[in-house]
PDB file of C-alpha atoms in Angstrom:
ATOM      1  CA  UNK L   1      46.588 103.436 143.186  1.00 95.00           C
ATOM      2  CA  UNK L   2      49.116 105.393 140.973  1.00 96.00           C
ATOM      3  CA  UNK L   3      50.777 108.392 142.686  1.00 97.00           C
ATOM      4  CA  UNK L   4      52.851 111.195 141.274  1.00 98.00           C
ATOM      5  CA  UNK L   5      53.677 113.452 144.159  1.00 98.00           C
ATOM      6  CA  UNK L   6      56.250 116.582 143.295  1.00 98.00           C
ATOM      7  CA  UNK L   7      58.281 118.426 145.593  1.00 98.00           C
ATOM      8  CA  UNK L   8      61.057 121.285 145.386  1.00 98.00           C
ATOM      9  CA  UNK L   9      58.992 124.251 143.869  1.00 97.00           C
ATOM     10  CA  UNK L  10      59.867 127.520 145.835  1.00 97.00           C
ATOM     11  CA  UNK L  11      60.766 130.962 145.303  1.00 98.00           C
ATOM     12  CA  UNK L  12      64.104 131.876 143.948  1.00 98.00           C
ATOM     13  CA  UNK L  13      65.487 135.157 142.429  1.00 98.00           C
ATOM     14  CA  UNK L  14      66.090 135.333 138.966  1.00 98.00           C
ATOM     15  CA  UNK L  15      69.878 133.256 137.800  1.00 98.00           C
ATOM     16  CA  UNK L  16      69.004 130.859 140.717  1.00 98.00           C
ATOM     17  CA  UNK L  17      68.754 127.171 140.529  1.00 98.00           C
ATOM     18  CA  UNK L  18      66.293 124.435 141.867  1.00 97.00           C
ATOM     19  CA  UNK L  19      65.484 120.819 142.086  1.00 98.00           C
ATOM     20  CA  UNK L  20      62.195 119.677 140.936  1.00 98.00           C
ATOM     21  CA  UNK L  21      61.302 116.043 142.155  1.00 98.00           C
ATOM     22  CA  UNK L  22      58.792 113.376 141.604  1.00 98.00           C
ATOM     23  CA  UNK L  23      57.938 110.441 143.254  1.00 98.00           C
ATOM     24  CA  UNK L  24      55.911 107.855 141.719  1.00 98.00           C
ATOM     25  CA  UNK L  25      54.253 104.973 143.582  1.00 97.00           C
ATOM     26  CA  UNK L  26      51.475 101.919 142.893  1.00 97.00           C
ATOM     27  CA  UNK L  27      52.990 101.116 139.086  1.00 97.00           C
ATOM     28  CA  UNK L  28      56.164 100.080 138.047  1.00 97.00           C
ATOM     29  CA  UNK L  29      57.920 103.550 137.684  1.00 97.00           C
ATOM     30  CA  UNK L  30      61.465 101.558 136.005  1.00 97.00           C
ATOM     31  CA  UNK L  31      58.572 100.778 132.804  1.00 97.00           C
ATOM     32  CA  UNK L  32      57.429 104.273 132.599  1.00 97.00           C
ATOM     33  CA  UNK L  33      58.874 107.387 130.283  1.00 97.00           C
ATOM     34  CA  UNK L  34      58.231 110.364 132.433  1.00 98.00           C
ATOM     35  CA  UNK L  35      57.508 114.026 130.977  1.00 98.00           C
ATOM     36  CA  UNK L  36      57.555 117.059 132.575  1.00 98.00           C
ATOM     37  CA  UNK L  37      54.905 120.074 131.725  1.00 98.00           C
ATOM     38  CA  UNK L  38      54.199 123.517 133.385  1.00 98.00           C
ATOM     39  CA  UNK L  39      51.841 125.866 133.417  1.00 98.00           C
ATOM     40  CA  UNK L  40      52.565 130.080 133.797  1.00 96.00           C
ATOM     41  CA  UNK L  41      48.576 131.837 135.728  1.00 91.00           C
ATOM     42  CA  UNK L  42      46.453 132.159 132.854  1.00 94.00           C
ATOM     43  CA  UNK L  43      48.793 130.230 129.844  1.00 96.00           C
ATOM     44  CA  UNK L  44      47.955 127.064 128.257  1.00 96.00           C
ATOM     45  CA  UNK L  45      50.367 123.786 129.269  1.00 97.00           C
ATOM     46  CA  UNK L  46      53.655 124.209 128.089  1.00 97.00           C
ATOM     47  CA  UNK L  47      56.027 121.150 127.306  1.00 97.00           C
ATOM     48  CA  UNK L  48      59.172 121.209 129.628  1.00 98.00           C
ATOM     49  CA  UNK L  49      61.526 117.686 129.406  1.00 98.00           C
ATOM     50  CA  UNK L  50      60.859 113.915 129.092  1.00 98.00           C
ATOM     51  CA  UNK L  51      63.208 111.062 129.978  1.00 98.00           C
ATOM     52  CA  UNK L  52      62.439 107.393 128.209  1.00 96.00           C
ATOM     53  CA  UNK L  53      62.351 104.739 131.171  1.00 96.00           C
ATOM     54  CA  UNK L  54      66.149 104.159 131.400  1.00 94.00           C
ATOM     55  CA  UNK L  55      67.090 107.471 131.964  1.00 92.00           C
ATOM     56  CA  UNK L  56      67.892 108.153 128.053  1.00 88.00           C
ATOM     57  CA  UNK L  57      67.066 110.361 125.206  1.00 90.00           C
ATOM     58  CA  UNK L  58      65.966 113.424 126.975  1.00 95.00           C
ATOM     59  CA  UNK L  59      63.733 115.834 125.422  1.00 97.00           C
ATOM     60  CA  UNK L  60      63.941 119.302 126.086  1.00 98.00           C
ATOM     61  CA  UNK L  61      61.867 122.278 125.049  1.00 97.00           C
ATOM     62  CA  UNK L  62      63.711 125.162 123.587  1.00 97.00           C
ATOM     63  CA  UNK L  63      62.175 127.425 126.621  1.00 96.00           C
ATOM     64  CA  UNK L  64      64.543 125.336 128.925  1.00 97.00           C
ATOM     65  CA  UNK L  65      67.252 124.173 126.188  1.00 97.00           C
ATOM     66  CA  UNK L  66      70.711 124.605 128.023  1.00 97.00           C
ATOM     67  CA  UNK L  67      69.145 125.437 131.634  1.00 98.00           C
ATOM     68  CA  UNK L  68      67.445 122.129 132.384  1.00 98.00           C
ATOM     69  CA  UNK L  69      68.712 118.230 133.611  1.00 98.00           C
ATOM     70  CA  UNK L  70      65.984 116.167 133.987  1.00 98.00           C
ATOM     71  CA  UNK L  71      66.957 112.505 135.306  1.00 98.00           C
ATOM     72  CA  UNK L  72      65.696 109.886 136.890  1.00 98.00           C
ATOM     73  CA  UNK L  73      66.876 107.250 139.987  1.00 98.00           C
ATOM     74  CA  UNK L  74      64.636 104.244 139.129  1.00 97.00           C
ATOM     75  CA  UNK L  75      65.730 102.594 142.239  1.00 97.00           C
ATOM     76  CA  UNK L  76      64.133 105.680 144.303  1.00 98.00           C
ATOM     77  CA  UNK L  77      60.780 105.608 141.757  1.00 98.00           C
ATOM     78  CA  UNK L  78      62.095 109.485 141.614  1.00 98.00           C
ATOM     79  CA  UNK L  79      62.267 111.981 138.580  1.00 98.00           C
ATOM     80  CA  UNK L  80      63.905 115.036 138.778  1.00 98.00           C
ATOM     81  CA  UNK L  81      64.428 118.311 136.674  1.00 98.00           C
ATOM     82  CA  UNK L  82      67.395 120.405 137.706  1.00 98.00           C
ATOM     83  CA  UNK L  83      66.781 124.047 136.649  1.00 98.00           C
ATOM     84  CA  UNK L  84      69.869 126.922 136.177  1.00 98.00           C
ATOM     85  CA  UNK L  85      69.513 130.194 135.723  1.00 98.00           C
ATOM     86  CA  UNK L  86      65.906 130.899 136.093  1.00 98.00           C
ATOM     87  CA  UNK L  87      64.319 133.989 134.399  1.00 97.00           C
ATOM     88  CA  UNK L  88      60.676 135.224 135.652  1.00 97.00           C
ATOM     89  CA  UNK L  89      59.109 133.520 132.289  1.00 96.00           C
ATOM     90  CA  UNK L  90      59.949 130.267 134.428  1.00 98.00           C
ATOM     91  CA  UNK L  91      57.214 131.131 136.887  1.00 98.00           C
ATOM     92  CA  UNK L  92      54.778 128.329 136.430  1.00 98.00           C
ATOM     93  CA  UNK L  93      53.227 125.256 138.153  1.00 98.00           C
ATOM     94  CA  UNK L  94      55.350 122.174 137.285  1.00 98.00           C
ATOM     95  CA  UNK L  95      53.653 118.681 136.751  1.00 98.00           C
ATOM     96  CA  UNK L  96      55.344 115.433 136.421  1.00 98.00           C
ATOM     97  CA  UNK L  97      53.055 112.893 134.192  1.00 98.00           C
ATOM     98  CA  UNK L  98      53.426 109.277 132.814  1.00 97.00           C
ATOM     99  CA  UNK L  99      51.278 107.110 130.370  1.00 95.00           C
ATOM    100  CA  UNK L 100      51.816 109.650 127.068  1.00 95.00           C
ATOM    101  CA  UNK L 101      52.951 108.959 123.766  1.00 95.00           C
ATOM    102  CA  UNK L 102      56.781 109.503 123.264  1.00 94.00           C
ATOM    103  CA  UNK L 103      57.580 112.063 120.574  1.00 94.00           C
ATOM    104  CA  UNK L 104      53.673 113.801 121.168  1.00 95.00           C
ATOM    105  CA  UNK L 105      55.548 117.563 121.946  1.00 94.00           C
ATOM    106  CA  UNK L 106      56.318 117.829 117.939  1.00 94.00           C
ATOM    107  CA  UNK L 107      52.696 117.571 117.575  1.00 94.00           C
ATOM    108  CA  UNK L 108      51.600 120.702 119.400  1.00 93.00           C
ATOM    109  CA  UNK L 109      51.014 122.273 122.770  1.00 93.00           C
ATOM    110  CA  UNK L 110      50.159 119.380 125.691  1.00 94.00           C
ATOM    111  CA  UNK L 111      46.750 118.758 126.838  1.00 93.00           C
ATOM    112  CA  UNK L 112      45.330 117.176 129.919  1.00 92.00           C
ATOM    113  CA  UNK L 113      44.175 114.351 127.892  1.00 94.00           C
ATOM    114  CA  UNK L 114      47.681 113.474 126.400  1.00 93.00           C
ATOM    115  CA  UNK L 115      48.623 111.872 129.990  1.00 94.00           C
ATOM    116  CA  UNK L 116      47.078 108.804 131.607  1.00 93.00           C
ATOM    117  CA  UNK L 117      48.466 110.634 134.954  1.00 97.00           C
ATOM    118  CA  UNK L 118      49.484 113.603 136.193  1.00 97.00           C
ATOM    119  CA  UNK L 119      51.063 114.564 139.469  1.00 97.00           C
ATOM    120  CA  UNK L 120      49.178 117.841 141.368  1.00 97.00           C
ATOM    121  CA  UNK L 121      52.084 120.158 140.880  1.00 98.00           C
ATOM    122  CA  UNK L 122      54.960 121.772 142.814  1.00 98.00           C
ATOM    123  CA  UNK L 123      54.887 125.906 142.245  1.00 98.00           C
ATOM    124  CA  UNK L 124      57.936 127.299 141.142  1.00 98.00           C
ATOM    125  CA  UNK L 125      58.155 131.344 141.305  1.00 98.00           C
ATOM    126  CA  UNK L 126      61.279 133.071 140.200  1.00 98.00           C
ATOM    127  CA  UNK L 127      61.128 136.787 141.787  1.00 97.00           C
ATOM    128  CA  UNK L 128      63.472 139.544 142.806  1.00 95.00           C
TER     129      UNK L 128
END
């Protein structure tokens, strides 16, 4: 059974950092690109960051351009998304998600469909 299982949402004040991680388990997670995706209470899905399956030619939405890492330990089946100086607009629920089509964020906003899987979310909240 595939898993995606994230961990390291919390609440942190505004200019604070946090590491977002993802575990994957019951595929071969060194095969997969991985994307991440959030979603703000009562938006649509909004594209974060996407790493090919060797840890290369990350993607980054221009929300996060300059403020976000993500990377990837294949040996640990983990994904991660280091995020600097969060603003409140970061609030959101972030999802880790495999089994999409490489390049699909210059195509519009992401939709459930897009992803084979999806992880159930780790809630970040950025608050004074």
């Amino acid at each position: 059974e595939v898993q995606l299982v994230e961990s390291g949402g919390g609440l942190v004040q505004p200019g604070g950092s946090l590491r977002l991680s993802c575990t994957g388990s019951g595929f071969r997670f060194s095969n997969n690109a991985m994307v991440w995706v959030r979603q703000a209470p009562g938006k649509r899905l909004e594209w974060v960051s996407a790493i090919n399956s060797a840890g290369g030619s990350p993607y980054y939405a221009n929300s996060v351009q300059g403020r976000a890492t993500i990377s990837r330990d294949n040996a640990k089946n983990t994904l991660y998304l280091q995020l600097n100086s969060l603003k409140t607009e970061d609030t959101a629920m972030y999802y880790c998600a495999k089994d999409f089509r490489w390049g699909i964020w210059y195509f519009g906003a992401p939709q459930l469909r897009d992803f084979g899987y999806m992880g159930q979310g780790t809630q970040v909240t950025v608050s004074s």
